[in-house]
mmCIF file of C-alpha atoms in Angstrom:
data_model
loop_
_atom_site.group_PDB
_atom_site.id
_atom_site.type_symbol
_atom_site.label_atom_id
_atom_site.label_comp_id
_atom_site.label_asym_id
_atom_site.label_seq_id
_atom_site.Cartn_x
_atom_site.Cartn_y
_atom_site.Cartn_z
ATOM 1 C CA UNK A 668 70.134 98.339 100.044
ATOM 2 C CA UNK A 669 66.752 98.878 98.479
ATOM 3 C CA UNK A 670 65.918 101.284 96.906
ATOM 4 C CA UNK A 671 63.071 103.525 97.938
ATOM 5 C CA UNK A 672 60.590 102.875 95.095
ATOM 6 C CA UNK A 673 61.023 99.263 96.039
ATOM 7 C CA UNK A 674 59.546 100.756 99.408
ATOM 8 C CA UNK A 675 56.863 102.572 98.143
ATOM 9 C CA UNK A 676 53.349 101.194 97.906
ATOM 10 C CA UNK A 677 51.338 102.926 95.111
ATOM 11 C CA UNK A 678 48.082 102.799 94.784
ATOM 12 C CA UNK A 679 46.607 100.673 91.246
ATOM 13 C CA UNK A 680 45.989 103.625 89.066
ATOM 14 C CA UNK A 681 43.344 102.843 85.954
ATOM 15 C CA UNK A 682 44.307 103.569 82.309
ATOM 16 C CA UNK A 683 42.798 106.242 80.442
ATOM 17 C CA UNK A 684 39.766 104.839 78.555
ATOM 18 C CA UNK A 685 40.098 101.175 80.090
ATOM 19 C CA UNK A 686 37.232 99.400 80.495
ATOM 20 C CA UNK A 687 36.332 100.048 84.650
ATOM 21 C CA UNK A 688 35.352 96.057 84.468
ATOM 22 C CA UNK A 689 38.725 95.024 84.510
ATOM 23 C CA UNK A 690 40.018 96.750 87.256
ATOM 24 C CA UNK A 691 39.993 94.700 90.749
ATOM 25 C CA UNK A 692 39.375 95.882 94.238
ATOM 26 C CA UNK A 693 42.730 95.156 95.766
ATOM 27 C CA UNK A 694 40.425 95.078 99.157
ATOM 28 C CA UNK A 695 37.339 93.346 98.698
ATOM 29 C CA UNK A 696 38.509 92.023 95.252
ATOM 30 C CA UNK A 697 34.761 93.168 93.605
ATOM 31 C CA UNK A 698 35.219 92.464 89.628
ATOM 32 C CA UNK A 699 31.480 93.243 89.223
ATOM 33 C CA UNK A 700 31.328 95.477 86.261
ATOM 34 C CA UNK A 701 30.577 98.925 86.026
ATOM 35 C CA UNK A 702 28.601 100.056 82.739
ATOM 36 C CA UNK A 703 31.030 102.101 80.393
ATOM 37 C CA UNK A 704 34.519 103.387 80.309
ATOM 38 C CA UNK A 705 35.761 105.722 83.075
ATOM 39 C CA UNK A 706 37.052 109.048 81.116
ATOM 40 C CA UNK A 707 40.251 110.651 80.971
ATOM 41 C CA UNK A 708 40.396 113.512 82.741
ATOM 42 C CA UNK A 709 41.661 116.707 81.311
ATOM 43 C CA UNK A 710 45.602 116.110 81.602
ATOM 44 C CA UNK A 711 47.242 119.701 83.383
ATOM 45 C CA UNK A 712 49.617 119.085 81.132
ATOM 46 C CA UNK A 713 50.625 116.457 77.588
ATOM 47 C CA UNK A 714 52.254 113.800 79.142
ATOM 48 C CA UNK A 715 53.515 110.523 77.213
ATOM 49 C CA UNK A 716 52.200 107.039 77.956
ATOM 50 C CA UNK A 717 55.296 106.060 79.713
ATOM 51 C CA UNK A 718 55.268 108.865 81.736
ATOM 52 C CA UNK A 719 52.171 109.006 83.802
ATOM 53 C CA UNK A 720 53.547 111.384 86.472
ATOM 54 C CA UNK A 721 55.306 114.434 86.388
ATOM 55 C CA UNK A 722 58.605 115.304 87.932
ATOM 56 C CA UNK A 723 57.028 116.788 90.616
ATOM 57 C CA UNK A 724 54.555 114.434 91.741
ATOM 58 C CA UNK A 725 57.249 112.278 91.972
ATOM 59 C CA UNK A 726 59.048 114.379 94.256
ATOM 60 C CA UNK A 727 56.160 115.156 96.227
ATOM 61 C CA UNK A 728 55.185 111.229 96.072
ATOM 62 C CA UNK A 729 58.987 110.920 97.651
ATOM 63 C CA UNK A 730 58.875 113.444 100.258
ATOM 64 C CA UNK A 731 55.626 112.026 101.278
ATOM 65 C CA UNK A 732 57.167 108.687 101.616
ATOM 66 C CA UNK A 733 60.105 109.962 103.530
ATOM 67 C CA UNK A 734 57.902 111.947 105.555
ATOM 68 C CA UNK A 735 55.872 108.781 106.598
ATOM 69 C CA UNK A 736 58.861 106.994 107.184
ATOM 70 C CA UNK A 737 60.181 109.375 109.410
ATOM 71 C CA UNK A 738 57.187 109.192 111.417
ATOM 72 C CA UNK A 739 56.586 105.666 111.306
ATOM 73 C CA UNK A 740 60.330 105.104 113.021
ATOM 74 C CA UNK A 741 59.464 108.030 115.793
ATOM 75 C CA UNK A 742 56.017 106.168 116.664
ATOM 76 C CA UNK A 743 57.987 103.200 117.154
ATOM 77 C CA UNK A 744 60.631 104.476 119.300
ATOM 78 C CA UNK A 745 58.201 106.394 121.279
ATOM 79 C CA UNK A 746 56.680 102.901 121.906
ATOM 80 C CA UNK A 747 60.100 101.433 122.764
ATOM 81 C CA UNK A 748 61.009 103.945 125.136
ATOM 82 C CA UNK A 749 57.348 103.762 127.430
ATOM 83 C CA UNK A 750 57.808 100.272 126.871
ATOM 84 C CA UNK A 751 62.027 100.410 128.110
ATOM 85 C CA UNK A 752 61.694 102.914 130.273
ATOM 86 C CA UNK A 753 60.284 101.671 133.495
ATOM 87 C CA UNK A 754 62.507 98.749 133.643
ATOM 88 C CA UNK A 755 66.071 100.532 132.807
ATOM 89 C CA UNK A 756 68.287 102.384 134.993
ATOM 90 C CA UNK A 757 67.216 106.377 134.492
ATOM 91 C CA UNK A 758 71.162 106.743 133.014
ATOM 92 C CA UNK A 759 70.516 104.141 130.772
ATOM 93 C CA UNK A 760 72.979 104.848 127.852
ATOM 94 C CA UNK A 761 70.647 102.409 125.156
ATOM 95 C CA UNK A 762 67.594 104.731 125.719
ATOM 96 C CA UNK A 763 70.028 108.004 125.718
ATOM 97 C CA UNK A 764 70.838 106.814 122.436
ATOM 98 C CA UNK A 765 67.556 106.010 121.675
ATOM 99 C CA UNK A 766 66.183 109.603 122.564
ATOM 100 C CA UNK A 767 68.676 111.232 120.084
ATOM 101 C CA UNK A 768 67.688 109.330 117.158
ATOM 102 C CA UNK A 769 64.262 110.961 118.123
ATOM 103 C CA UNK A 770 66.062 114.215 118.304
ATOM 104 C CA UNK A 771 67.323 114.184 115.028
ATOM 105 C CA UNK A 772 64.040 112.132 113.524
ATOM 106 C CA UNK A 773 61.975 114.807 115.058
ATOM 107 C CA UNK A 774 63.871 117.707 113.397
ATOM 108 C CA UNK A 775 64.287 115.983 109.910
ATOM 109 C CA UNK A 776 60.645 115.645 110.115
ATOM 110 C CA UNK A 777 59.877 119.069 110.852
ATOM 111 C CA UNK A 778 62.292 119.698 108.364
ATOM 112 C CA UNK A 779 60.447 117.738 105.653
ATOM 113 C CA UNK A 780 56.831 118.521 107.037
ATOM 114 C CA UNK A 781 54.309 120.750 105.589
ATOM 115 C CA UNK A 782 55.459 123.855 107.512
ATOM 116 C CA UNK A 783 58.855 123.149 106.782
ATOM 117 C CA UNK A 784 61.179 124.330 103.683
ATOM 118 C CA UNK A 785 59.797 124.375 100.111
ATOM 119 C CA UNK A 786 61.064 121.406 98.318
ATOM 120 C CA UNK A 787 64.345 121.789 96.602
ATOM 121 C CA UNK A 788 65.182 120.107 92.727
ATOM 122 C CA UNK A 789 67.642 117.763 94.538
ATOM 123 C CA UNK A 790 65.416 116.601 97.203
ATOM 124 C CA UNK A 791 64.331 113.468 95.716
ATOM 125 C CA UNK A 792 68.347 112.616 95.049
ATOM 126 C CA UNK A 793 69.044 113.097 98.383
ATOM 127 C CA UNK A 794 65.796 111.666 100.541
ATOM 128 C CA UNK A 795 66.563 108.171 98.087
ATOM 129 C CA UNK A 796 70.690 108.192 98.263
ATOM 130 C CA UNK A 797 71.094 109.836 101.740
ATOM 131 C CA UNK A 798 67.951 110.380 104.269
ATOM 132 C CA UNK A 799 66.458 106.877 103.618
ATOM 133 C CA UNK A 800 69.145 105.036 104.405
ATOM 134 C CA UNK A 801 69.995 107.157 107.571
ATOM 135 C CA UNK A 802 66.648 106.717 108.611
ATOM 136 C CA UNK A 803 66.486 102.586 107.948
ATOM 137 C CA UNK A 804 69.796 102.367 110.040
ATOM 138 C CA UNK A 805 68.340 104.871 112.975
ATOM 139 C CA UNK A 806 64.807 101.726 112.600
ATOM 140 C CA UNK A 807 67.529 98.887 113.225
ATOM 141 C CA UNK A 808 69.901 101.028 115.847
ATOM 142 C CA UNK A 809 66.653 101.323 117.938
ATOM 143 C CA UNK A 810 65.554 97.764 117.224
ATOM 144 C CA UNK A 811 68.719 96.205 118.177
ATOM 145 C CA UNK A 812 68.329 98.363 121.709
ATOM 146 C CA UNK A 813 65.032 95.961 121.925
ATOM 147 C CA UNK A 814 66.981 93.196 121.055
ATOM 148 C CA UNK A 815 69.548 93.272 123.347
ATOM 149 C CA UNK A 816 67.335 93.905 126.453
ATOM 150 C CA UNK A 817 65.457 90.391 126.000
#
């Protein structure tokens, strides 16, 4: 399984004091140059090279991840089931499935939302070993429901 920062698209981040000329748009790939170095800013805290984020923005980075996930998977069920819907049986026991994945999506992302609980230490642990995977399996559980009706 792959691991969530395999998952994660991060945006290209330039080095303190490099010169702004040799950064490239990733979108309209512009290398014109811009006169003069782009300056560090004022660092909230003394961080080491290596280190260019604390422990948690990463955790926040995660739980933003997770969050979009989480939404990205309901979206697509919702689509699945206006989609299913009108040509299944109203008992259908594929789109009863389908509609508690949503349950449970739905209340993980409340859950994980803004208004929900504060973040805990373990969070990031747990959203990369546990609530990633769950939520990857819940994508290919509602996929295969596609699947098997074609």
């Amino acid at each position: 399984m792959r691991s969530l920062w395999n998952l994660i698209s991060l945006p290209l981040f330039q080095r303190r004091d490099e010169p702004a000329s040799s950064m490239t748009c990733r979108r309209c790939r512009n290398t014109d140059p811009a006169p003069g170095r782009v300056p560090a800013p004022a660092p909230a805290a003394p961080r080491s090279v290596r280190e260019p984020f604390s422990a948690a923005e990463w955790d926040e980075v995660v739980r933003a991840a997770a969050i979009d996930k989480v939404e990205q998977v309901l979206a697509d069920s919702y689509a699945l089931l206006a989609e299913q819907t009108p040509l299944r049986p109203a008992d259908s026991p594929d789109l009863a499935h389908v509609r508690r994945i949503r349950a449970v999506l739905t209340v993980l992302a409340e859950d994980l939302g803004p208004r929900g609980r504060a973040a805990r230490p373990d969070q990031r642990d747990w959203i990369d070993s546990e609530l990633l995977p769950a939520v990857l399996r819940a994508e290919a559980e509602i996929g295969s429901v596609v699947a098997d009706s074609r």
